[in-house]
Amino acid sequence: MFAEILTIGDELLTGNTVDSNSAFIARKLTQRGYWVRRKTTVGDDVEEIKKVIREILDRKPEVLIISGGLGPTHDDVTMLAVAEALGKNLTLCEPCLERIKAFYEHLYKEGYIDDPELNEGRKKMAYLPEGAVPLENTEGAAPGAFTEHGGVKIFVLPGMPREMKAMLEREVLPRLGERKFIQRKLLAEITDESKLAPILTEAVERFKVRIHSSPKGFGKYIGVIIFGEGGEEIEKAKAFMEERGIHFEEGW
Amino acid sequence: MFAEILTIGDELLTGNTVDSNSAFIARKLTQRGYWVRRKTTVGDDVEEIKKVIREILDRKPEVLIISGGLGPTHDDVTMLAVAEALGKNLTLCEPCLERIKAFYEHLYKEGYIDDPELNEGRKKMAYLPEGAVPLENTEGAAPGAFTEHGGVKIFVLPGMPREMKAMLEREVLPRLGERKFIQRKLLAEITDESKLAPILTEAVERFKVRIHSSPKGFGKYIGVIIFGEGGEEIEKAKAFMEERGIHFEEGW
């Protein structure tokens, strides 16, 4: 039950923007019980995006979340690339076009823009891959899309954080299954992480858990995250490590 | 002349940590004239890391920068995975071991840790892929590594931002070639990005440049980045867009 995240945008590859979107998506998917196995970022380039989508589909994740590149400009090419990667055409979503029209009319009335007309760039946003379900954008113009391909649930979201977050909460999470994988975050009272290593290794071997420990410099605590399919196994692993002399506190 | 970035860490895939490292690395590489074509993130898992390194090497970037997973705990497996991906053994770097020993002795004397001994986790950090050059870590214990494989320059850096940044500046950038690709950031005074689209498209067709425009909501400016191999071509593209009625201001 694993997921992948694909973020798209030249600004992410020049380092002009820190990709906080993929962290937000990863956190939500992890809370929901998904194991995010890989995150990838490519630029606003149809061929690059197609190539990476095909690679991801070959790995057969249960869920693929794509974010970025849905806007009205020449470098917003994500929907076209998704359609081509899936061997589909782009088709006009009539209700999307109506919503986009109303969106710009509203902005015009409020005095935010000079011109409410649907130019080519604005119309472009109403085209989705054939067979995809539009996802409502409550915060902006461009709709997202949901489609399934070869057993992979594919969600295409905008890159503007406010739009992406609202769409993820309202349109994506309700379409995902229930939590099957949980994590427990703890603080281990110990002066140096390297002393923990043999105890963590033994816990991973004995119990059905994965453990991540995070360097916090050389302070009083080491952050430890125990991942497992059930709370019981996680508690057993924790109890085992406590027997070996680790003192845990709650929190992170 | 393109580069790829690989960041490693379970905390990046659970969304517990925002991957600001890859943005920092991307910014430095872009300034240096490299086109960062893809960023990938995988967890602390030897098989996953090996797999993705092999995929990246198949794409033959000029430079691959890897960050994360060099510490002393059981989940710091990056050097092992790099070695295995390249078909090399891990070998002890004696000067690295001496430096690590001195590093912990210093921390012990300063009262930061209870025990200066080189346990297994600490020793592990002195093992690098056969033939790799150690990269000095001025801010922490774990050395990085530099090696070449099939024409790809591979740099392996720590994941702690302070350590990674210092090593990138001191050890990586001096080993990279001169700038061959530059970018010019501008602000376009226009009320809506979609009106820019046809002008940007024409500029890209006429000149040897790539152009990225970044949605800033519906404010007064649209951020525009023009990428090219020389300043002259960028200035021509800018002048062309100005003739078409776009008013640029400097800054971002």
Short mmCIF file of C-alpha atoms in Angstrom, two decimals:
data_model
loop_
_atom_site.label_atom_id
_atom_site.label_comp_id
_atom_site.label_asym_id
_atom_site.label_seq_id
_atom_site.Cartn_x
_atom_site.Cartn_y
_atom_site.Cartn_z
CA MET A 1 0.00 0.00 0.00
CA PHE A 2 2.37 2.66 -1.19
CA ALA A 3 2.04 6.06 -2.78
CA GLU A 4 4.19 8.35 -4.87
CA ILE A 5 4.21 12.13 -5.17
CA LEU A 6 5.20 14.08 -8.27
CA THR A 7 5.67 17.84 -8.05
CA ILE A 8 6.08 19.86 -11.22
CA GLY A 9 7.64 23.27 -11.75
CA ASP A 10 10.84 24.88 -13.05
CA GLU A 11 10.89 27.07 -9.92
CA LEU A 12 11.40 23.92 -7.81
CA LEU A 13 14.40 22.87 -9.90
CA THR A 14 16.08 26.27 -9.81
CA GLY A 15 15.64 26.37 -6.04
CA ASN A 16 13.61 29.58 -6.28
CA THR A 17 10.84 27.80 -4.39
CA VAL A 18 11.14 25.26 -1.57
CA ASP A 19 8.81 22.34 -2.27
CA SER A 20 6.64 22.47 0.83
CA ASN A 21 3.71 21.03 -1.12
CA SER A 22 5.16 17.55 -1.32
CA ALA A 23 5.83 17.57 2.43
CA PHE A 24 2.21 18.56 3.10
CA ILE A 25 0.91 15.84 0.78
CA ALA A 26 3.31 13.29 2.29
CA ARG A 27 2.16 14.13 5.81
CA LYS A 28 -1.50 13.74 4.89
CA LEU A 29 -0.91 10.47 3.07
CA THR A 30 1.17 9.10 5.96
CA GLN A 31 -1.56 10.06 8.44
CA ARG A 32 -4.00 8.27 6.19
CA GLY A 33 -1.93 5.11 6.39
CA TYR A 34 -0.02 5.28 3.12
CA TRP A 35 3.67 4.59 2.83
CA VAL A 36 5.06 7.32 0.57
CA ARG A 37 7.90 5.49 -1.14
CA ARG A 38 9.22 8.13 -3.47
CA LYS A 39 8.89 11.81 -4.31
CA THR A 40 9.97 13.17 -7.67
CA THR A 41 10.19 16.71 -9.04
CA VAL A 42 10.50 17.62 -12.72
CA GLY A 43 10.19 20.88 -14.65
CA ASP A 44 7.39 22.29 -16.80
CA ASP A 45 8.25 20.12 -19.78
CA VAL A 46 5.74 17.81 -21.45
CA GLU A 47 8.29 15.13 -22.40
CA GLU A 48 9.91 15.07 -18.94
CA ILE A 49 6.55 14.86 -17.20
CA LYS A 50 5.29 12.08 -19.50
CA LYS A 51 8.47 10.09 -18.98
CA VAL A 52 8.35 10.29 -15.20
CA ILE A 53 4.62 9.49 -15.03
CA ARG A 54 5.21 6.34 -17.08
CA GLU A 55 8.07 5.33 -14.79
CA ILE A 56 5.87 5.82 -11.73
CA LEU A 57 2.98 3.84 -13.27
CA ASP A 58 5.42 0.99 -13.96
CA ARG A 59 6.16 0.83 -10.22
CA LYS A 60 2.42 0.36 -9.58
CA PRO A 61 1.78 2.53 -6.53
CA GLU A 62 -1.77 2.48 -5.21
CA VAL A 63 -1.91 6.27 -5.36
CA LEU A 64 -0.05 8.92 -7.36
CA ILE A 65 -0.50 12.56 -6.41
CA ILE A 66 0.70 15.12 -8.94
CA SER A 67 0.90 18.82 -8.07
CA GLY A 68 1.75 21.85 -10.18
CA GLY A 69 1.45 23.20 -13.70
CA LEU A 70 -2.32 23.64 -14.08
CA GLY A 71 -2.37 27.42 -14.64
CA PRO A 72 -3.06 29.49 -17.76
CA THR A 73 0.47 30.18 -19.06
CA HIS A 74 2.61 28.48 -21.70
CA ASP A 75 4.62 26.61 -19.07
CA ASP A 76 1.56 25.04 -17.44
CA VAL A 77 1.54 21.78 -19.35
CA THR A 78 0.72 19.17 -16.71
CA MET A 79 -2.76 18.13 -17.92
CA LEU A 80 -1.48 17.69 -21.47
CA ALA A 81 1.44 15.59 -20.23
CA VAL A 82 -0.83 13.46 -18.00
CA ALA A 83 -3.20 12.85 -20.91
CA GLU A 84 -0.35 11.86 -23.23
CA ALA A 85 1.26 9.61 -20.60
CA LEU A 86 -2.07 7.74 -20.29
CA GLY A 87 -2.65 7.62 -24.04
CA LYS A 88 -5.73 9.85 -23.74
CA ASN A 89 -6.88 13.02 -25.44
CA LEU A 90 -7.61 16.23 -23.61
CA THR A 91 -11.33 16.94 -23.71
CA LEU A 92 -13.30 20.00 -22.74
CA CYS A 93 -14.98 19.77 -19.34
CA GLU A 94 -18.06 21.99 -19.84
CA PRO A 95 -18.89 22.50 -16.16
CA CYS A 96 -15.22 23.38 -15.56
CA LEU A 97 -15.38 26.03 -18.27
CA GLU A 98 -18.53 27.49 -16.68
CA ARG A 99 -16.80 27.61 -13.29
CA ILE A 100 -13.67 29.26 -14.75
CA LYS A 101 -15.85 31.82 -16.50
CA ALA A 102 -17.71 32.63 -13.30
CA PHE A 103 -14.39 32.76 -11.41
CA TYR A 104 -12.92 35.44 -13.71
CA GLU A 105 -16.18 37.37 -13.82
CA HIS A 106 -16.13 37.48 -10.04
CA LEU A 107 -12.50 38.70 -10.00
CA TYR A 108 -13.41 41.33 -12.58
CA LYS A 109 -16.38 42.56 -10.56
CA GLU A 110 -14.24 42.77 -7.45
CA GLY A 111 -11.71 44.86 -9.37
CA TYR A 112 -8.83 42.35 -9.23
CA ILE A 113 -8.45 42.00 -13.01
CA ASP A 114 -9.01 44.25 -16.03
CA ASP A 115 -10.64 41.76 -18.32
CA PRO A 116 -13.13 38.95 -17.57
CA GLU A 117 -12.91 37.39 -21.05
CA LEU A 118 -12.00 33.71 -21.51
CA ASN A 119 -8.77 33.98 -23.51
CA GLU A 120 -6.90 30.87 -24.71
CA GLY A 121 -4.87 30.51 -21.51
CA ARG A 122 -7.96 30.57 -19.33
CA LYS A 123 -9.90 28.19 -21.57
CA LYS A 124 -6.99 25.75 -21.55
CA MET A 125 -7.61 25.06 -17.87
CA ALA A 126 -10.99 23.49 -18.68
CA TYR A 127 -9.41 20.64 -20.65
CA LEU A 128 -8.91 17.37 -18.75
CA PRO A 129 -7.70 13.92 -19.81
CA GLU A 130 -10.56 11.93 -21.37
CA GLY A 131 -12.50 10.05 -18.69
CA ALA A 132 -11.07 12.02 -15.76
CA VAL A 133 -13.31 13.37 -13.03
CA PRO A 134 -12.83 17.11 -12.37
CA LEU A 135 -11.77 18.07 -8.84
CA GLU A 136 -13.19 21.35 -7.60
CA ASN A 137 -10.78 24.19 -6.92
CA THR A 138 -12.44 26.29 -4.21
CA GLU A 139 -9.50 28.71 -4.07
CA GLY A 140 -8.58 29.35 -7.69
CA ALA A 141 -9.40 28.92 -11.36
CA ALA A 142 -7.86 25.61 -12.46
CA PRO A 143 -9.76 22.40 -11.70
CA GLY A 144 -7.84 19.27 -10.76
CA ALA A 145 -8.45 15.79 -12.12
CA PHE A 146 -8.92 12.27 -10.82
CA THR A 147 -8.52 9.18 -12.95
CA GLU A 148 -7.51 5.55 -12.58
CA HIS A 149 -5.01 3.81 -14.81
CA GLY A 150 -3.78 0.22 -14.45
CA GLY A 151 -4.90 0.09 -10.82
CA VAL A 152 -3.21 3.39 -9.90
CA LYS A 153 -5.41 6.19 -8.53
CA ILE A 154 -4.04 9.38 -10.08
CA PHE A 155 -4.88 12.82 -8.66
CA VAL A 156 -3.73 15.99 -10.42
CA LEU A 157 -3.69 19.09 -8.21
CA PRO A 158 -2.65 22.74 -8.64
CA GLY A 159 0.73 23.96 -7.43
CA MET A 160 -0.42 27.04 -5.52
CA PRO A 161 -0.27 25.80 -1.91
CA ARG A 162 -3.64 27.23 -0.84
CA GLU A 163 -5.40 25.67 -3.84
CA MET A 164 -3.56 22.36 -3.52
CA LYS A 165 -4.28 22.01 0.20
CA ALA A 166 -8.01 22.72 -0.13
CA MET A 167 -8.34 20.28 -3.03
CA LEU A 168 -6.38 17.59 -1.22
CA GLU A 169 -8.60 17.85 1.87
CA ARG A 170 -11.93 18.14 0.06
CA GLU A 171 -11.47 16.06 -3.06
CA VAL A 172 -8.59 13.64 -2.58
CA LEU A 173 -8.63 12.34 1.00
CA PRO A 174 -12.34 11.33 0.87
CA ARG A 175 -11.46 9.15 -2.15
CA LEU A 176 -8.69 7.27 -0.33
CA GLY A 177 -9.11 4.18 1.83
CA GLU A 178 -8.80 3.91 5.58
CA ARG A 179 -5.59 4.03 7.54
CA LYS A 180 -3.60 0.78 7.62
CA PHE A 181 -0.20 1.95 8.73
CA ILE A 182 0.47 4.09 11.76
CA GLN A 183 3.40 5.90 13.27
CA ARG A 184 4.35 6.72 16.85
CA LYS A 185 6.68 9.63 17.52
CA LEU A 186 8.80 9.56 20.66
CA LEU A 187 11.74 11.34 22.18
CA ALA A 188 14.55 9.16 23.50
CA GLU A 189 16.53 10.60 26.38
CA ILE A 190 20.09 9.85 25.42
CA THR A 191 23.14 11.92 24.77
CA ASP A 192 24.23 10.46 21.46
CA GLU A 193 22.30 8.79 18.69
CA SER A 194 25.01 6.25 17.89
CA LYS A 195 24.43 4.51 21.24
CA LEU A 196 20.85 3.83 20.21
CA ALA A 197 21.84 2.09 16.97
CA PRO A 198 22.28 -1.53 18.19
CA ILE A 199 19.05 -1.36 20.22
CA LEU A 200 17.03 0.01 17.29
CA THR A 201 18.51 -2.60 14.96
CA GLU A 202 17.48 -5.39 17.32
CA ALA A 203 13.95 -3.97 17.68
CA VAL A 204 13.53 -3.86 13.88
CA GLU A 205 14.65 -7.48 13.63
CA ARG A 206 12.33 -8.70 16.40
CA PHE A 207 9.14 -6.81 15.59
CA LYS A 208 7.16 -5.92 12.46
CA VAL A 209 8.11 -2.27 12.57
CA ARG A 210 10.32 0.23 10.82
CA ILE A 211 12.13 2.74 13.01
CA HIS A 212 13.47 6.12 12.06
CA SER A 213 15.72 8.11 14.38
CA SER A 214 16.41 11.71 13.64
CA PRO A 215 19.61 13.55 14.56
CA LYS A 216 18.81 16.57 16.69
CA GLY A 217 22.42 17.63 17.12
CA PHE A 218 23.89 16.66 20.44
CA GLY A 219 21.07 17.72 22.72
CA LYS A 220 19.28 15.72 25.37
CA TYR A 221 16.85 13.91 23.05
CA ILE A 222 16.84 11.86 19.87
CA GLY A 223 13.60 11.82 17.91
CA VAL A 224 12.40 8.28 17.17
CA ILE A 225 9.50 7.33 14.91
CA ILE A 226 8.19 3.77 15.02
CA PHE A 227 6.11 2.74 12.00
CA GLY A 228 3.93 -0.35 12.01
CA GLU A 229 0.66 -1.84 10.81
CA GLY A 230 -0.83 -1.89 14.30
CA GLY A 231 -0.48 -0.12 17.63
CA GLU A 232 0.18 -3.39 19.48
CA GLU A 233 3.35 -4.25 17.55
CA ILE A 234 4.58 -0.70 18.00
CA GLU A 235 4.01 -0.85 21.75
CA LYS A 236 5.88 -4.18 21.94
CA ALA A 237 8.85 -2.67 20.12
CA LYS A 238 8.77 0.34 22.43
CA ALA A 239 8.62 -1.87 25.55
CA PHE A 240 11.55 -3.92 24.26
CA MET A 241 13.68 -0.80 23.76
CA GLU A 242 12.73 0.43 27.23
CA GLU A 243 13.89 -2.89 28.71
CA ARG A 244 17.22 -2.23 27.02
CA GLY A 245 17.54 1.02 28.93
CA ILE A 246 16.07 3.64 26.62
CA HIS A 247 13.88 6.16 28.36
CA PHE A 248 11.19 7.57 26.08
CA GLU A 249 9.14 10.70 26.49
CA GLU A 250 6.07 11.61 24.46
CA GLY A 251 6.16 14.46 21.95
CA TRP A 252 8.55 15.30 19.19
CA MET B 1 24.97 19.97 -19.02
CA PHE B 2 22.38 18.82 -16.54
CA ALA B 3 22.37 17.71 -12.93
CA GLU B 4 20.19 15.62 -10.67
CA ILE B 5 19.63 15.79 -6.93
CA LEU B 6 18.77 12.83 -4.70
CA THR B 7 17.70 13.44 -1.11
CA ILE B 8 17.42 10.53 1.27
CA GLY B 9 15.45 10.20 4.49
CA ASP B 10 12.26 8.63 5.83
CA GLU B 11 11.44 11.96 7.50
CA LEU B 12 11.14 13.55 4.03
CA LEU B 13 8.65 10.90 2.91
CA THR B 14 6.46 11.15 6.00
CA GLY B 15 6.37 14.92 5.62
CA ASN B 16 7.90 15.41 9.06
CA THR B 17 10.64 17.47 7.42
CA VAL B 18 10.34 19.87 4.49
CA ASP B 19 13.17 19.18 2.02
CA SER B 20 14.84 22.58 2.01
CA ASN B 21 18.22 20.93 1.27
CA SER B 22 17.34 20.08 -2.30
CA ALA B 23 16.19 23.67 -2.93
CA PHE B 24 19.48 25.00 -1.56
CA ILE B 25 21.49 22.60 -3.71
CA ALA B 26 19.34 23.39 -6.76
CA ARG B 27 19.86 27.13 -6.29
CA LYS B 28 23.64 26.74 -6.05
CA LEU B 29 23.81 24.45 -9.08
CA THR B 30 21.60 26.80 -11.11
CA GLN B 31 23.78 29.78 -10.17
CA ARG B 32 26.75 27.71 -11.26
CA GLY B 33 25.19 27.19 -14.65
CA TYR B 34 23.73 23.72 -14.29
CA TRP B 35 20.26 22.80 -15.39
CA VAL B 36 18.76 20.68 -12.59
CA ARG B 37 16.51 18.35 -14.51
CA ARG B 38 15.12 16.18 -11.77
CA LYS B 39 14.98 15.86 -7.99
CA THR B 40 14.16 12.57 -6.31
CA THR B 41 13.59 11.63 -2.69
CA VAL B 42 13.65 8.10 -1.30
CA GLY B 43 13.71 6.66 2.22
CA ASP B 44 16.54 5.16 4.28
CA ASP B 45 16.42 1.84 2.49
CA VAL B 46 19.46 0.29 0.79
CA GLU B 47 17.50 -1.35 -2.03
CA GLU B 48 15.47 1.77 -2.82
CA ILE B 49 18.55 3.97 -2.83
CA LYS B 50 20.52 1.56 -5.05
CA LYS B 51 17.64 1.35 -7.49
CA VAL B 52 17.21 5.10 -7.84
CA ILE B 53 20.96 5.74 -8.15
CA ARG B 54 21.14 3.25 -11.02
CA GLU B 55 18.20 4.92 -12.73
CA ILE B 56 19.87 8.32 -12.39
CA LEU B 57 23.20 7.03 -13.72
CA ASP B 58 21.36 5.62 -16.75
CA ARG B 59 20.15 9.14 -17.54
CA LYS B 60 23.80 10.30 -17.57
CA PRO B 61 23.69 13.66 -15.82
CA GLU B 62 26.97 15.49 -15.58
CA VAL B 63 26.54 15.82 -11.82
CA LEU B 64 24.59 13.89 -9.18
CA ILE B 65 24.34 15.34 -5.69
CA ILE B 66 23.11 13.00 -2.98
CA SER B 67 22.23 14.30 0.49
CA GLY B 68 21.23 12.46 3.66
CA GLY B 69 21.79 9.22 5.55
CA LEU B 70 25.47 9.50 6.52
CA GLY B 71 25.03 9.45 10.30
CA PRO B 72 25.83 6.77 12.88
CA THR B 73 22.44 5.03 13.27
CA HIS B 74 20.96 1.90 11.72
CA ASP B 75 18.92 3.92 9.24
CA ASP B 76 21.92 5.81 7.85
CA VAL B 77 22.68 3.52 4.94
CA THR B 78 23.52 5.89 2.10
CA MET B 79 27.25 5.13 1.73
CA LEU B 80 26.55 1.39 1.64
CA ALA B 81 23.85 1.90 -1.00
CA VAL B 82 26.09 4.17 -3.10
CA ALA B 83 28.91 1.59 -2.96
CA GLU B 84 26.56 -1.24 -3.98
CA ALA B 85 24.99 0.81 -6.77
CA LEU B 86 28.48 1.41 -8.21
CA GLY B 87 29.58 -2.21 -7.71
CA LYS B 88 32.22 -1.16 -5.18
CA ASN B 89 33.09 -2.25 -1.66
CA LEU B 90 33.08 0.06 1.33
CA THR B 91 36.63 0.61 2.53
CA LEU B 92 37.95 2.25 5.67
CA CYS B 93 39.18 5.82 5.17
CA GLU B 94 41.90 6.08 7.84
CA PRO B 95 42.15 9.89 7.89
CA CYS B 96 38.33 10.01 8.20
CA LEU B 97 38.48 7.69 11.20
CA GLU B 98 41.10 9.93 12.82
CA ARG B 99 38.94 12.99 12.22
CA ILE B 100 35.83 11.28 13.62
CA LYS B 101 37.82 10.21 16.70
CA ALA B 102 39.07 13.75 17.24
CA PHE B 103 35.56 15.10 16.67
CA TYR B 104 34.01 12.96 19.43
CA GLU B 105 36.92 13.59 21.77
CA HIS B 106 36.35 17.28 21.32
CA LEU B 107 32.61 16.94 22.04
CA TYR B 108 33.45 14.86 25.13
CA LYS B 109 35.90 17.44 26.44
CA GLU B 110 33.34 20.18 25.90
CA GLY B 111 30.80 18.18 27.88
CA TYR B 112 28.35 17.56 25.01
CA ILE B 113 28.53 13.75 25.17
CA ASP B 114 29.15 11.15 27.91
CA ASP B 115 31.45 8.87 26.02
CA PRO B 116 34.19 9.64 23.48
CA GLU B 117 34.70 5.99 22.41
CA LEU B 118 34.43 4.96 18.75
CA ASN B 119 31.52 2.53 18.89
CA GLU B 120 30.30 0.69 15.77
CA GLY B 121 27.93 3.45 14.66
CA ARG B 122 30.66 6.09 14.82
CA LYS B 123 33.23 3.89 13.06
CA LYS B 124 30.75 3.15 10.29
CA MET B 125 30.95 6.78 9.15
CA ALA B 126 34.62 6.32 8.17
CA TYR B 127 33.76 3.78 5.45
CA LEU B 128 33.50 5.17 1.92
CA PRO B 129 33.00 3.50 -1.47
CA GLU B 130 36.31 2.18 -2.84
CA GLY B 131 38.14 4.88 -4.79
CA ALA B 132 36.02 7.76 -3.46
CA VAL B 133 37.65 10.96 -2.24
CA PRO B 134 36.53 11.98 1.26
CA LEU B 135 34.86 15.39 1.56
CA GLU B 136 35.59 17.22 4.79
CA ASN B 137 32.69 17.88 7.16
CA THR B 138 33.64 21.05 9.03
CA GLU B 139 30.37 21.04 11.00
CA GLY B 140 29.86 17.43 12.03
CA ALA B 141 31.23 13.92 12.25
CA ALA B 142 30.38 12.19 8.96
CA PRO B 143 32.62 12.83 5.94
CA GLY B 144 31.08 13.07 2.50
CA ALA B 145 32.40 11.38 -0.64
CA PHE B 146 33.21 12.30 -4.23
CA THR B 147 33.59 9.77 -6.99
CA GLU B 148 33.11 9.54 -10.75
CA HIS B 149 31.24 6.75 -12.47
CA GLY B 150 30.55 6.47 -16.19
CA GLY B 151 31.18 10.18 -16.68
CA VAL B 152 28.88 11.22 -13.81
CA LYS B 153 30.42 13.25 -10.98
CA ILE B 154 28.79 11.90 -7.80
CA PHE B 155 28.89 13.85 -4.54
CA VAL B 156 27.52 12.34 -1.32
CA LEU B 157 26.71 14.89 1.39
CA PRO B 158 25.19 14.75 4.89
CA GLY B 159 21.53 15.57 5.47
CA MET B 160 21.95 18.02 8.35
CA PRO B 161 21.49 21.38 6.60
CA ARG B 162 24.41 23.12 8.31
CA GLU B 163 26.79 20.27 7.43
CA MET B 164 25.46 19.88 3.90
CA LYS B 165 25.72 23.59 3.12
CA ALA B 166 29.30 23.93 4.35
CA MET B 167 30.39 20.84 2.43
CA LEU B 168 28.64 21.98 -0.74
CA GLU B 169 30.35 25.38 -0.63
CA ARG B 170 33.80 24.15 0.37
CA GLU B 171 34.10 20.77 -1.27
CA VAL B 172 31.59 20.49 -4.12
CA LEU B 173 31.36 23.85 -5.90
CA PRO B 174 35.14 24.17 -6.37
CA ARG B 175 35.05 20.79 -8.18
CA LEU B 176 32.39 21.91 -10.65
CA GLY B 177 33.02 23.68 -13.95
CA GLU B 178 32.30 27.27 -14.78
CA ARG B 179 28.88 28.72 -15.35
CA LYS B 180 27.41 28.03 -18.78
CA PHE B 181 23.77 28.80 -18.25
CA ILE B 182 22.39 31.94 -16.68
CA GLN B 183 19.02 33.21 -15.54
CA ARG B 184 17.50 36.66 -15.38
CA LYS B 185 14.69 37.33 -12.94
CA LEU B 186 12.19 40.06 -13.75
CA LEU B 187 8.84 41.35 -12.64
CA ALA B 188 6.27 41.94 -15.36
CA GLU B 189 3.71 44.62 -14.65
CA ILE B 190 0.48 43.05 -15.78
CA THR B 191 -2.75 42.21 -14.08
CA ASP B 192 -3.17 38.63 -15.18
CA GLU B 193 -0.65 35.96 -16.13
CA SER B 194 -2.80 34.49 -18.90
CA LYS B 195 -2.39 37.65 -20.99
CA LEU B 196 1.37 37.09 -21.00
CA ALA B 197 1.11 33.57 -22.38
CA PRO B 198 1.12 34.26 -26.16
CA ILE B 199 3.99 36.75 -25.83
CA LEU B 200 6.11 34.34 -23.78
CA THR B 201 5.40 31.53 -26.22
CA GLU B 202 6.55 33.63 -29.14
CA ALA B 203 9.72 34.71 -27.30
CA VAL B 204 10.61 31.07 -26.59
CA GLU B 205 10.13 30.20 -30.26
CA ARG B 206 12.24 33.13 -31.52
CA PHE B 207 15.16 33.05 -29.11
CA LYS B 208 17.35 30.37 -27.51
CA VAL B 209 15.82 30.81 -24.07
CA ARG B 210 13.51 29.05 -21.68
CA ILE B 211 11.02 31.21 -19.80
CA HIS B 212 9.30 30.50 -16.55
CA SER B 213 6.47 32.67 -15.25
CA SER B 214 5.31 32.30 -11.71
CA PRO B 215 1.77 32.98 -10.51
CA LYS B 216 1.81 35.55 -7.70
CA GLY B 217 -1.94 35.55 -7.23
CA PHE B 218 -3.67 38.47 -8.87
CA GLY B 219 -1.37 41.25 -7.79
CA LYS B 220 0.37 43.88 -9.86
CA TYR B 221 3.35 41.74 -10.94
CA ILE B 222 4.06 38.38 -12.52
CA GLY B 223 7.49 36.93 -11.82
CA VAL B 224 9.32 35.96 -15.01
CA ILE B 225 12.62 34.04 -15.21
CA ILE B 226 14.44 33.95 -18.54
CA PHE B 227 17.05 31.16 -18.84
CA GLY B 228 19.68 31.12 -21.55
CA GLU B 229 23.27 30.28 -22.37
CA GLY B 230 24.28 33.91 -22.70
CA GLY B 231 23.23 37.33 -21.51
CA GLU B 232 22.86 38.66 -25.05
CA GLU B 233 20.16 36.17 -26.07
CA ILE B 234 18.32 36.86 -22.82
CA GLU B 235 18.42 40.61 -23.44
CA LYS B 236 17.10 40.11 -26.98
CA ALA B 237 14.18 38.04 -25.66
CA LYS B 238 13.49 40.69 -23.03
CA ALA B 239 13.58 43.50 -25.61
CA PHE B 240 11.21 41.53 -27.85
CA MET B 241 8.69 41.12 -25.03
CA GLU B 242 8.97 44.81 -24.19
CA GLU B 243 8.18 45.68 -27.82
CA ARG B 244 5.03 43.59 -27.40
CA GLY B 245 3.94 45.80 -24.53
CA ILE B 246 5.26 44.09 -21.42
CA HIS B 247 6.76 46.44 -18.87
CA PHE B 248 9.47 44.78 -16.81
CA GLU B 249 10.92 45.87 -13.52
CA GLU B 250 14.06 44.45 -11.93
CA GLY B 251 13.85 42.33 -8.81
CA TRP B 252 11.70 39.34 -7.89
#
